[in-house]
Coordinates of C-alpha atoms in Angstrom, one line a residue:
Chain A
M1 CA -20.3 -13.3 6.2
P2 CA -23.0 -11.1 5.1
G3 CA -22.0 -7.4 4.4
D4 CA -25.5 -6.1 5.0
G5 CA -25.7 -6.1 8.9
A6 CA -25.6 -3.2 11.5
L7 CA -21.5 -3.1 11.2
A8 CA -21.5 -3.0 7.2
A9 CA -24.1 0.1 7.7
L10 CA -21.8 1.6 9.9
Q11 CA -18.6 1.1 7.6
R12 CA -20.6 2.6 4.9
R13 CA -21.5 5.8 6.4
V14 CA -17.9 6.1 7.6
V15 CA -16.3 5.6 4.3
A16 CA -19.1 8.0 2.8
A17 CA -18.0 10.6 5.0
L18 CA -14.4 10.1 4.2
R19 CA -14.9 10.5 0.7
E20 CA -16.4 13.9 1.2
P21 CA -14.7 16.8 -0.3
I22 CA -11.9 18.2 2.0
G23 CA -12.3 21.7 3.2
G24 CA -11.2 24.5 5.8
A25 CA -7.9 24.1 7.6
S26 CA -7.4 20.6 6.5
R27 CA -7.7 21.7 2.9
A28 CA -5.3 24.8 3.1
R29 CA -2.4 22.0 4.5
T30 CA -2.9 20.4 1.0
D31 CA -1.9 21.7 -2.6
L32 CA -5.4 21.6 -3.6
P33 CA -6.5 25.2 -4.9
P34 CA -8.7 27.0 -2.6
R35 CA -12.5 25.8 -2.6
D36 CA -15.3 26.9 -0.4
V37 CA -16.3 23.2 1.3
A38 CA -17.9 22.9 4.3
A39 CA -18.9 19.7 6.2
S40 CA -22.3 18.6 4.7
A41 CA -25.1 17.8 7.0
A42 CA -24.6 14.0 6.3
F43 CA -21.1 14.2 7.4
V44 CA -22.2 15.9 10.7
A45 CA -24.8 13.5 11.1
T46 CA -22.7 10.6 10.6
A47 CA -20.1 11.9 13.2
N48 CA -22.6 12.7 15.8
D49 CA -24.6 9.4 15.3
L50 CA -21.6 7.4 15.5
F51 CA -19.1 9.1 17.8
T52 CA -18.7 10.6 21.2
P53 CA -17.0 13.6 21.6
S54 CA -13.9 13.7 23.8
S55 CA -12.9 16.3 26.8
A56 CA -11.1 18.3 23.7
L57 CA -12.9 17.4 20.7
T58 CA -16.4 17.1 19.1
A59 CA -17.5 14.1 17.2
V60 CA -17.3 16.0 14.0
E61 CA -13.7 17.0 14.9
R62 CA -13.0 13.3 15.7
L63 CA -14.0 12.3 12.2
E64 CA -12.5 15.1 10.6
L65 CA -9.0 13.7 11.7
Y66 CA -9.7 10.8 9.8
H67 CA -11.3 12.7 7.0
R68 CA -8.0 14.6 6.4
Q69 CA -6.1 11.7 6.6
Y70 CA -7.7 9.9 4.1
W71 CA -7.2 12.9 1.8
Y72 CA -3.7 13.5 2.6
R73 CA -2.8 9.9 1.9
L74 CA -4.5 9.6 -1.5
L75 CA -3.3 12.8 -2.6
D76 CA 0.4 12.3 -1.7
S77 CA 0.2 9.1 -3.6
I78 CA -1.0 10.1 -6.9
A79 CA 1.2 13.2 -6.8
E80 CA 4.0 10.5 -6.4
D81 CA 2.9 8.4 -9.4
F82 CA 1.9 11.0 -11.9
P83 CA 5.1 13.7 -11.6
A84 CA 5.1 14.4 -15.6
L85 CA 1.5 15.0 -15.7
R86 CA 1.7 17.2 -12.5
R87 CA 4.4 19.1 -14.5
A88 CA 2.6 19.3 -17.6
L89 CA -0.7 20.7 -16.0
G90 CA 0.8 22.8 -13.8
R91 CA -0.1 23.2 -9.8
V92 CA -3.7 24.3 -10.3
G93 CA -4.4 22.1 -13.2
F94 CA -3.2 19.0 -12.0
W95 CA -4.8 19.5 -8.3
D96 CA -8.2 20.3 -9.8
L97 CA -8.1 17.0 -12.0
V98 CA -7.1 14.8 -9.1
E99 CA -9.6 16.0 -6.9
A100 CA -12.3 15.6 -9.4
Y101 CA -11.0 12.2 -10.3
L102 CA -10.7 11.0 -6.5
E103 CA -14.3 12.4 -5.8
A104 CA -15.3 10.5 -8.6
T105 CA -13.5 7.3 -8.5
P106 CA -13.3 5.3 -5.3
S107 CA -10.0 3.4 -4.7
R108 CA -11.0 -0.4 -5.5
S109 CA -7.6 -1.9 -4.8
F110 CA -5.7 -2.7 -1.4
T111 CA -2.9 -0.9 -2.4
L112 CA -2.3 2.8 -3.3
R113 CA -0.2 1.8 -6.1
H114 CA -3.4 1.3 -8.1
L115 CA -4.9 4.4 -7.3
G116 CA -4.4 6.1 -10.6
A117 CA -5.4 3.1 -12.6
G118 CA -8.6 4.9 -13.8
L119 CA -7.1 8.5 -14.4
A120 CA -6.5 8.5 -18.0
D121 CA -10.2 7.4 -18.7
F122 CA -11.5 10.0 -16.6
V123 CA -9.7 12.4 -18.5
A124 CA -10.6 10.9 -21.9
A125 CA -14.3 11.1 -20.4
H126 CA -14.1 14.5 -19.1
P127 CA -11.6 16.5 -21.4
E128 CA -13.3 19.8 -20.0
R129 CA -11.5 19.4 -16.8
V130 CA -8.0 20.1 -18.2
R131 CA -6.3 22.5 -20.6
H132 CA -4.7 19.8 -22.8
P133 CA -6.9 16.9 -22.3
V134 CA -5.1 14.8 -24.7
H135 CA -1.8 15.4 -23.5
A136 CA -3.0 15.0 -20.1
E137 CA -4.8 11.5 -20.9
D138 CA -1.5 10.3 -22.7
L139 CA 0.8 11.2 -20.1
A140 CA -1.6 9.8 -17.4
R141 CA -1.6 6.5 -19.7
L142 CA 1.9 6.4 -19.9
E143 CA 2.6 6.9 -16.0
Y144 CA 0.4 4.4 -15.0
A145 CA 1.7 2.1 -17.2
L146 CA 5.3 2.7 -15.7
C147 CA 3.9 2.1 -12.5
L148 CA 2.5 -1.2 -13.5
A149 CA 5.8 -2.0 -15.2
F150 CA 7.4 -1.7 -11.5
E151 CA 5.7 -4.5 -10.1
A152 CA 4.7 -6.6 -13.0
G153 CA 5.7 -10.3 -13.3
A154 CA 8.4 -11.9 -15.6
R155 CA 7.9 -15.3 -16.9
P156 CA 10.6 -17.5 -18.7
A157 CA 11.6 -15.9 -22.0
V158 CA 10.7 -18.1 -25.0
A159 CA 13.6 -19.2 -26.9
P160 CA 13.8 -18.3 -30.8
E161 CA 13.4 -21.7 -31.8
R162 CA 10.2 -22.0 -30.4
L163 CA 8.6 -18.8 -31.5
G164 CA 6.8 -20.4 -34.2
D165 CA 5.1 -23.4 -32.2
L166 CA 3.9 -21.7 -28.8
R167 CA 1.1 -19.7 -27.9
L168 CA 2.8 -16.5 -27.3
A169 CA 2.3 -13.5 -24.8
L170 CA 4.1 -10.3 -23.8
Q171 CA 6.0 -10.2 -20.8
P172 CA 3.7 -8.6 -18.2
H173 CA 5.8 -5.7 -17.5
V174 CA 5.8 -4.9 -21.5
Q175 CA 3.2 -2.4 -22.4
P176 CA 2.8 -1.0 -26.0
L177 CA 1.1 2.1 -25.9
A178 CA -0.2 4.4 -29.0
L179 CA 0.0 8.2 -28.4
R180 CA -1.3 11.2 -29.9
T181 CA 1.1 13.6 -28.2
A182 CA 4.9 13.5 -27.5
A183 CA 3.9 12.5 -23.9
D184 CA 7.1 10.3 -23.9
T185 CA 9.3 13.2 -24.7
L186 CA 7.3 15.2 -21.6
W187 CA 7.9 12.2 -19.3
R188 CA 11.5 12.1 -20.2
R189 CA 12.3 15.8 -19.7
A190 CA 10.0 15.5 -16.4
D191 CA 12.4 12.5 -15.5
A192 CA 15.7 14.3 -16.1
G193 CA 14.6 17.3 -14.3
R194 CA 14.7 19.3 -17.6
P195 CA 12.3 22.3 -18.8
R196 CA 8.8 21.0 -20.1
G197 CA 9.7 22.5 -23.3
R198 CA 6.9 23.4 -25.9
V199 CA 3.5 21.4 -26.1
A200 CA 2.8 20.7 -29.3
P201 CA -0.7 20.1 -30.5
P202 CA -2.0 16.6 -30.3
S203 CA -2.6 14.5 -33.8
P204 CA -6.0 13.5 -34.4
T205 CA -4.8 9.8 -34.1
P206 CA -2.0 7.7 -32.8
S207 CA 1.1 9.0 -34.2
R208 CA 3.7 7.9 -31.6
H209 CA 4.3 4.8 -30.3
V210 CA 6.1 3.4 -27.3
V211 CA 6.7 0.2 -25.2
V212 CA 6.9 0.7 -21.5
F213 CA 8.8 -2.1 -20.0
R214 CA 11.1 -2.9 -17.1
D215 CA 15.1 -2.8 -17.7
D216 CA 17.1 -4.1 -15.1
L217 CA 14.3 -3.4 -12.1
V218 CA 13.9 -0.2 -13.6
P219 CA 10.5 0.7 -15.4
T220 CA 11.4 2.9 -18.4
L221 CA 10.1 3.3 -22.4
E222 CA 11.3 3.5 -25.8
R223 CA 9.8 4.9 -28.9
V224 CA 9.0 2.0 -31.5
H225 CA 8.3 2.0 -35.3
V226 CA 4.5 1.8 -35.7
G227 CA 4.9 -1.6 -37.6
A228 CA 6.8 -2.8 -34.3
Y229 CA 3.8 -1.7 -32.1
A230 CA 1.6 -3.4 -34.6
I231 CA 3.2 -6.8 -34.0
L232 CA 3.7 -6.6 -30.4
T233 CA 0.2 -5.8 -29.9
A234 CA -0.7 -8.4 -32.4
I235 CA 1.1 -10.9 -30.6
A236 CA -0.6 -10.1 -27.6
G237 CA -4.0 -10.1 -29.2
T238 CA -3.4 -13.6 -31.0
G239 CA -0.9 -15.3 -29.3
S240 CA 0.3 -16.6 -32.6
L241 CA 3.4 -15.3 -34.5
D242 CA 1.9 -16.4 -38.0
A243 CA -1.4 -14.9 -37.0
A244 CA 0.3 -11.7 -35.7
M245 CA 2.3 -11.2 -39.0
A246 CA -0.7 -11.8 -41.4
R247 CA -2.5 -9.3 -39.3
V248 CA 0.3 -6.6 -39.7
A249 CA 0.8 -7.1 -43.2
E250 CA -2.7 -6.7 -44.1
A251 CA -2.7 -3.2 -42.1
G252 CA 0.1 -2.4 -44.4
V253 CA 2.1 -0.9 -41.3
L254 CA 5.6 -2.6 -42.0
P255 CA 8.5 -0.6 -43.1
R256 CA 8.5 0.5 -46.9
R257 CA 12.0 -0.2 -47.2
D258 CA 14.0 -3.2 -45.9
A259 CA 10.9 -4.4 -44.1
A260 CA 11.9 -8.1 -43.7
A261 CA 15.5 -7.1 -42.5
R262 CA 14.0 -4.5 -40.1
V263 CA 11.3 -7.0 -38.5
T264 CA 14.2 -9.3 -37.9
A265 CA 16.1 -6.7 -36.0
W266 CA 13.2 -5.9 -33.9
F267 CA 12.8 -9.7 -33.1
Q268 CA 16.4 -9.8 -32.4
R269 CA 16.3 -7.0 -29.9
W270 CA 12.9 -8.4 -28.3
M271 CA 14.5 -11.7 -27.9
R272 CA 17.5 -10.3 -26.3
R273 CA 15.6 -8.3 -23.8
G274 CA 13.2 -11.5 -23.3
W275 CA 10.0 -9.6 -24.1
L276 CA 8.2 -12.6 -25.4
C277 CA 6.9 -15.3 -23.2
E278 CA 4.8 -18.4 -23.6
A279 CA 1.0 -17.5 -22.7
E280 CA -0.3 -18.8 -19.7
P281 CA -2.6 -22.1 -20.4
D282 CA -5.6 -20.3 -19.1
A283 CA -5.5 -16.8 -17.9
A284 CA -9.0 -16.9 -16.0
A285 CA -7.2 -20.0 -13.8
C286 CA -4.6 -17.7 -12.8
D287 CA -6.6 -14.8 -11.9
R288 CA -7.2 -15.1 -8.1
R289 CA -9.7 -12.5 -7.9
G290 CA -12.6 -14.1 -6.7
P291 CA -15.3 -13.7 -4.4
T292 CA -14.9 -13.0 -0.7
L293 CA -15.1 -15.7 1.8
Chain B
M1 CA 13.7 -15.2 25.6
T2 CA 11.6 -18.2 25.2
G3 CA 8.6 -17.1 22.9
N4 CA 5.3 -18.8 22.9
R5 CA 3.0 -20.5 20.4
F6 CA 1.9 -17.2 18.8
N7 CA 5.1 -16.2 17.5
G8 CA 6.5 -19.6 16.7
F9 CA 8.5 -19.8 20.1
S10 CA 10.5 -17.1 18.5
T11 CA 14.1 -16.3 20.3
L12 CA 14.0 -12.8 17.8
G13 CA 15.2 -9.7 19.6
I14 CA 14.8 -6.2 18.8
G15 CA 14.0 -5.6 14.9
V16 CA 13.6 -2.7 12.5
G17 CA 11.0 -1.9 10.1
L18 CA 12.4 -2.2 6.8
R19 CA 11.4 0.9 4.9
A20 CA 12.5 1.6 1.2
P21 CA 15.1 4.4 1.8
H22 CA 17.0 2.2 3.7
V23 CA 17.0 -1.1 1.6
A24 CA 20.5 -0.1 -0.3
H25 CA 22.1 0.4 3.0
V26 CA 20.8 -2.5 4.6
V27 CA 21.9 -4.6 1.4
T28 CA 25.4 -3.3 1.0
R29 CA 26.4 -2.4 4.6
R30 CA 24.5 -5.5 6.4
P31 CA 24.0 -3.9 9.7
D32 CA 23.8 -6.1 12.7
V33 CA 19.9 -6.1 13.0
A34 CA 18.4 -9.3 14.8
W35 CA 15.4 -9.0 11.9
F36 CA 13.3 -7.0 9.9
E37 CA 9.7 -6.6 9.6
I38 CA 8.2 -5.8 6.3
I39 CA 4.9 -4.5 5.5
S40 CA 3.4 -7.3 3.5
E41 CA 1.2 -5.4 1.1
N42 CA 4.4 -3.5 -0.3
F43 CA 5.6 -7.1 -1.5
L44 CA 2.3 -8.3 -2.8
V45 CA 3.4 -7.9 -6.3
D46 CA 3.9 -10.3 -9.2
G47 CA 7.8 -9.4 -9.6
G48 CA 10.2 -6.1 -10.1
R49 CA 12.5 -4.7 -7.3
P50 CA 10.2 -5.3 -4.6
L51 CA 10.5 -9.1 -4.7
H52 CA 14.1 -8.8 -5.9
T53 CA 15.1 -6.7 -2.6
L54 CA 13.0 -9.0 -0.6
D55 CA 15.1 -11.9 -1.5
R56 CA 18.3 -10.2 -1.0
I57 CA 17.2 -9.2 2.8
R58 CA 16.0 -12.7 3.0
E59 CA 19.2 -14.1 2.3
R60 CA 21.0 -12.3 5.4
Y61 CA 18.1 -11.5 8.2
P62 CA 14.6 -13.3 9.6
V63 CA 11.9 -11.3 8.1
V64 CA 8.5 -11.1 9.6
Q65 CA 5.7 -9.8 8.0
H66 CA 3.3 -7.2 9.2
G67 CA 0.3 -6.5 7.3
V68 CA -2.0 -3.5 6.9
G69 CA -4.9 -5.0 4.5
L70 CA -6.4 -8.0 6.0
Y71 CA -9.1 -5.7 7.7
L72 CA -10.2 -8.0 10.3
G73 CA -13.0 -6.0 11.1
D74 CA -14.5 -5.3 7.8
A75 CA -17.9 -6.2 7.7
T76 CA -17.7 -8.7 4.6
G77 CA -14.8 -10.7 6.2
P78 CA -11.4 -11.5 4.6
S79 CA -10.8 -11.0 0.9
R80 CA -9.8 -14.6 -0.5
A81 CA -7.7 -12.7 -3.1
H82 CA -5.8 -11.1 -0.6
L83 CA -5.5 -14.0 1.5
A84 CA -4.2 -16.0 -1.6
R85 CA -1.5 -13.3 -2.2
V86 CA -0.4 -12.8 1.4
K87 CA -0.2 -17.0 1.5
D88 CA 2.2 -16.8 -1.4
L89 CA 4.2 -14.2 0.4
V90 CA 4.4 -16.1 3.3
R91 CA 5.8 -19.2 1.3
R92 CA 8.4 -16.7 0.3
T93 CA 9.4 -15.1 3.4
G94 CA 9.1 -18.2 5.7
T95 CA 7.8 -15.5 8.2
P96 CA 8.0 -17.5 11.6
W97 CA 4.3 -15.5 12.5
L98 CA 2.2 -12.9 10.8
T99 CA 0.7 -9.7 11.9
D100 CA -2.0 -7.4 10.8
H101 CA -4.3 -4.9 12.6
L102 CA -7.5 -5.1 14.7
C103 CA -9.4 -2.5 12.4
W104 CA -11.3 -2.0 9.3
G105 CA -10.6 -0.4 6.2
S106 CA -12.9 -1.4 3.5
V107 CA -16.1 -2.0 3.0
D108 CA -18.2 -2.7 -0.4
G109 CA -15.0 -2.8 -2.4
T110 CA -14.3 0.6 -1.5
F111 CA -10.9 1.0 0.5
S112 CA -10.2 3.9 3.0
H113 CA -6.3 3.0 3.1
D114 CA -6.6 3.7 6.7
L115 CA -6.5 1.5 10.0
L116 CA -10.4 2.6 11.2
P117 CA -11.4 1.7 14.7
L118 CA -13.9 -0.7 15.9
P119 CA -16.9 -0.4 17.9
Y120 CA -16.1 -2.4 21.0
T121 CA -19.0 -4.6 21.3
A122 CA -19.6 -8.4 21.7
E123 CA -20.9 -8.9 18.3
V124 CA -18.0 -7.1 16.7
A125 CA -15.7 -9.3 18.7
R126 CA -17.2 -12.3 17.5
H127 CA -17.0 -11.1 14.0
C128 CA -13.2 -10.2 14.2
A129 CA -12.6 -13.8 16.0
R130 CA -14.4 -15.7 12.8
S131 CA -12.3 -13.5 10.5
I132 CA -9.1 -14.3 12.4
R133 CA -9.7 -18.0 12.3
I134 CA -10.3 -18.0 8.6
I135 CA -7.1 -16.3 8.2
Q136 CA -5.5 -18.7 10.4
D137 CA -6.8 -21.8 8.8
T138 CA -5.9 -20.2 5.2
L139 CA -2.3 -18.8 6.1
E140 CA -1.3 -21.8 8.4
V141 CA 1.4 -19.6 10.4
P142 CA 1.1 -18.3 14.0
F143 CA -1.0 -15.0 13.7
A144 CA -1.2 -12.0 16.0
F145 CA -3.2 -8.7 15.7
E146 CA -2.0 -5.3 16.4
N147 CA -4.0 -2.6 18.5
V148 CA -4.3 0.1 16.4
S149 CA -4.2 4.2 17.6
S150 CA -7.5 5.8 17.4
Y151 CA -9.1 9.3 17.7
A152 CA -12.6 8.5 17.6
A153 CA -14.8 6.3 20.1
Y154 CA -18.1 4.8 19.0
R155 CA -21.4 5.4 21.0
E156 CA -22.5 1.9 20.7
S157 CA -19.2 0.5 22.4
T158 CA -19.9 -1.6 25.5
M159 CA -16.8 -2.4 26.8
T160 CA -13.0 -0.7 27.0
E161 CA -10.6 -1.5 24.2
W162 CA -8.4 -3.9 26.4
Q163 CA -11.5 -5.9 27.0
F164 CA -12.5 -5.9 23.3
V165 CA -8.7 -7.0 22.5
T166 CA -8.8 -9.7 25.0
E167 CA -12.5 -11.0 23.7
V168 CA -11.2 -11.3 20.3
A169 CA -7.8 -12.9 21.1
E170 CA -9.3 -15.4 23.1
Q171 CA -12.3 -16.4 21.0
A172 CA -9.7 -16.5 18.1
D173 CA -7.4 -18.2 20.0
C174 CA -4.5 -16.0 18.3
G175 CA -1.5 -13.7 19.4
I176 CA -1.6 -9.8 20.5
L177 CA 0.9 -7.7 18.7
L178 CA 1.2 -4.8 21.3
D179 CA 1.7 -1.6 20.1
V180 CA 2.7 0.6 23.4
N181 CA 2.8 3.6 21.4
N182 CA -0.9 3.0 20.1
V183 CA -2.0 2.2 23.7
Y184 CA -0.1 5.7 24.8
V185 CA -1.5 7.3 22.1
S186 CA -5.2 6.2 22.6
A187 CA -5.0 6.6 26.2
V188 CA -4.3 10.3 25.7
N189 CA -6.8 10.6 23.2
H190 CA -9.6 8.8 24.8
G191 CA -8.6 9.6 28.5
F192 CA -8.0 6.2 30.0
D193 CA -4.9 4.5 32.3
P194 CA -2.4 3.2 29.8
L195 CA -1.3 0.7 32.6
A196 CA -4.7 -0.3 33.2
Y197 CA -4.6 -1.5 29.4
L198 CA -1.4 -3.4 30.1
A199 CA -3.0 -5.1 33.1
G200 CA -6.2 -5.9 31.4
I201 CA -4.8 -8.0 28.2
P202 CA -3.7 -11.6 28.5
A203 CA 0.0 -11.2 28.6
E204 CA 0.7 -14.8 27.8
R205 CA -0.8 -13.9 24.2
V206 CA 1.8 -11.2 23.4
A207 CA 3.6 -12.3 20.4
Q208 CA 5.3 -9.1 19.7
I209 CA 5.7 -5.4 20.8
H210 CA 5.9 -2.4 18.7
V211 CA 7.5 1.2 19.7
A212 CA 7.2 4.2 17.5
G213 CA 7.0 8.0 17.9
H214 CA 4.1 10.0 17.5
A215 CA 3.2 13.7 17.5
R216 CA 1.6 15.9 20.0
H217 CA -1.0 18.5 19.2
D218 CA -2.7 20.7 21.4
A219 CA -5.7 18.5 21.9
F220 CA -4.9 15.3 20.7
I221 CA -1.8 12.8 19.7
I222 CA -1.4 11.4 16.2
D223 CA 0.4 8.3 15.7
T224 CA 3.0 9.6 13.1
H225 CA 5.9 7.2 13.1
D226 CA 7.9 10.1 12.6
H227 CA 9.6 11.2 15.7
P228 CA 12.0 9.3 17.9
V229 CA 10.0 7.3 20.5
A230 CA 8.7 9.4 23.3
D231 CA 9.7 8.7 27.1
P232 CA 6.4 7.8 28.3
V233 CA 6.0 5.2 25.6
W234 CA 9.6 3.7 26.6
D235 CA 8.2 3.7 30.4
L236 CA 5.0 1.7 29.1
Y237 CA 7.2 -0.7 27.1
A238 CA 9.3 -1.2 30.4
A239 CA 6.1 -1.9 32.1
A240 CA 5.0 -4.2 29.2
I241 CA 8.3 -6.3 29.4
A242 CA 7.4 -6.3 33.2
R243 CA 4.3 -7.7 32.7
C244 CA 4.9 -10.1 29.6
G245 CA 8.4 -10.9 29.7
A246 CA 11.1 -10.8 27.2
T247 CA 9.3 -10.4 23.8
P248 CA 10.3 -9.6 20.3
T249 CA 10.3 -5.9 19.7
L250 CA 10.1 -3.5 16.8
L251 CA 10.8 -0.2 16.1
E252 CA 8.5 1.5 13.6
W253 CA 9.7 4.9 11.6
D254 CA 7.7 5.8 8.3
A255 CA 7.7 9.4 7.9
R256 CA 10.6 12.1 8.1
L257 CA 12.6 9.2 7.9
P258 CA 16.4 9.7 9.3
S259 CA 19.3 7.3 8.3
F260 CA 19.4 3.7 8.8
A261 CA 22.0 4.4 11.6
E262 CA 19.9 6.7 13.4
V263 CA 16.6 4.3 13.2
H264 CA 18.7 1.7 14.3
A265 CA 20.2 3.5 17.2
E266 CA 16.7 4.4 18.4
A267 CA 15.7 0.7 18.0
R268 CA 18.8 -0.3 20.3
K269 CA 17.5 1.7 23.0
A270 CA 14.6 -0.7 23.7
A271 CA 17.2 -3.4 25.1
A272 CA 18.0 -0.9 28.2
H273 CA 14.2 -0.5 28.6
A274 CA 13.6 -4.0 28.8
G275 CA 16.6 -4.4 31.1
R276 CA 14.4 -1.9 33.1
G277 CA 11.2 -3.8 32.5
A278 CA 13.1 -7.2 33.8
E279 CA 13.7 -5.4 36.8
L280 CA 10.5 -3.9 37.5
A281 CA 9.4 -7.7 36.9
R282 CA 11.9 -9.1 39.7
A283 CA 11.0 -6.3 42.0
G284 CA 7.4 -7.5 41.9

């Protein structure tokens, strides 16, 4: 089925119209800050070229019904997925950012659950958009990781005696993150409904390490030692316990005191939680994303 | 109720659309519901609470999958990746039939997350039928498409919506999920007679019926699923039953969601209106 016919051309015009900024009375019904936005000439032309007027509505008004529904749906979804970021940035800062992100980033997934996939990278690329860009980036990355943990898979956990002879991976819901801010604290405060507290300045390099994971079906996170973070990310990167430990030892990030005992305790904790699993034989073969039929 | 080949000869009666805020109630209180309809895309995940919940619901109730993401009218045709995910879910749920919408929603990989109307032309009908045949061949389960509510009509349309629905269903040899609320909403928005719509579609292909509430504005109606079913929609439902015979029926309620008991009570009203429809049929 070629996507270059008249139907595809029509659909491209409608999607382009839907993605135009929202203004007027439709905008006033959202939390977006006031902004003078008028329907573009392209929007008006699309409406008049494609649609008939009804006895009650012009063609432009009819297209506008779809246009506003598009925006309402996306705005509701992203606000639900990033509650701590919303609190941290405040109403105007958050919605300014979200609007800029959605204008720049079309949804590329069948599900709105993935709408915020690029928000952290967008903040990193456009730090001028927000007042606390490093906090915003960390929080966006953290909250999207929590979204992924909600729905990620879980494979059979590796038994301790097999750790040395299998190609290892982290459970899909286990995501180590390195932060430059106290984003985890901000998230916990937001999650508990407590006041945001002081926003400390970011550190120049990652200073706080957390693991986002799913515990009894609930996405959550915990702070970990930089050495634990390094081991987990090295296992994810190498698939080998020996290679991971060698890489971490070389990096010099293990605890200075009682390193062996602490590493053992970390592994015991991870094994209890089933965080380590056998890597899939060929990740590419398991990726069902393919060409359309 | 005898069912037909488009709903796996189902004898399911009145069902309720499963919504997340009601899951705990359903799992713990086990209400007397004939079946639940799930939104397929909410369960196209690799793990976690959605699948855990689904398995618990499946232990006690028949589940029918209703999709919002196959986009039968997308110019590029159905996505192989999406079909693979839906097929995995079909295996998990054992859905006796599967439905999605006669609409489009994405182009060039950009998603509108809406159920957008199509131009009603012979060419587009052929295109949709081709997509449905691919879907049926891939999923290997009876398939029915739902008529969507619409707020805009294309200049290039050359037939009525019910003619278009009939063309697609017959060319694809598939069933129809007749949403009588959508028929009513579109009838008001476009100024056609909803009874002419019912009379114009092939009744023998109706696999399932949807009822829902809508929001009335000065100049149009929006399909919001946030109210009880309006009386004119119940009347249309009775007329649909009179024409199609007893048909699995489902209440959709998505926004401003009241308690499960309230939603269930609204769904149960369908029985009385179906009885009215059966009487209409007997009276000829």
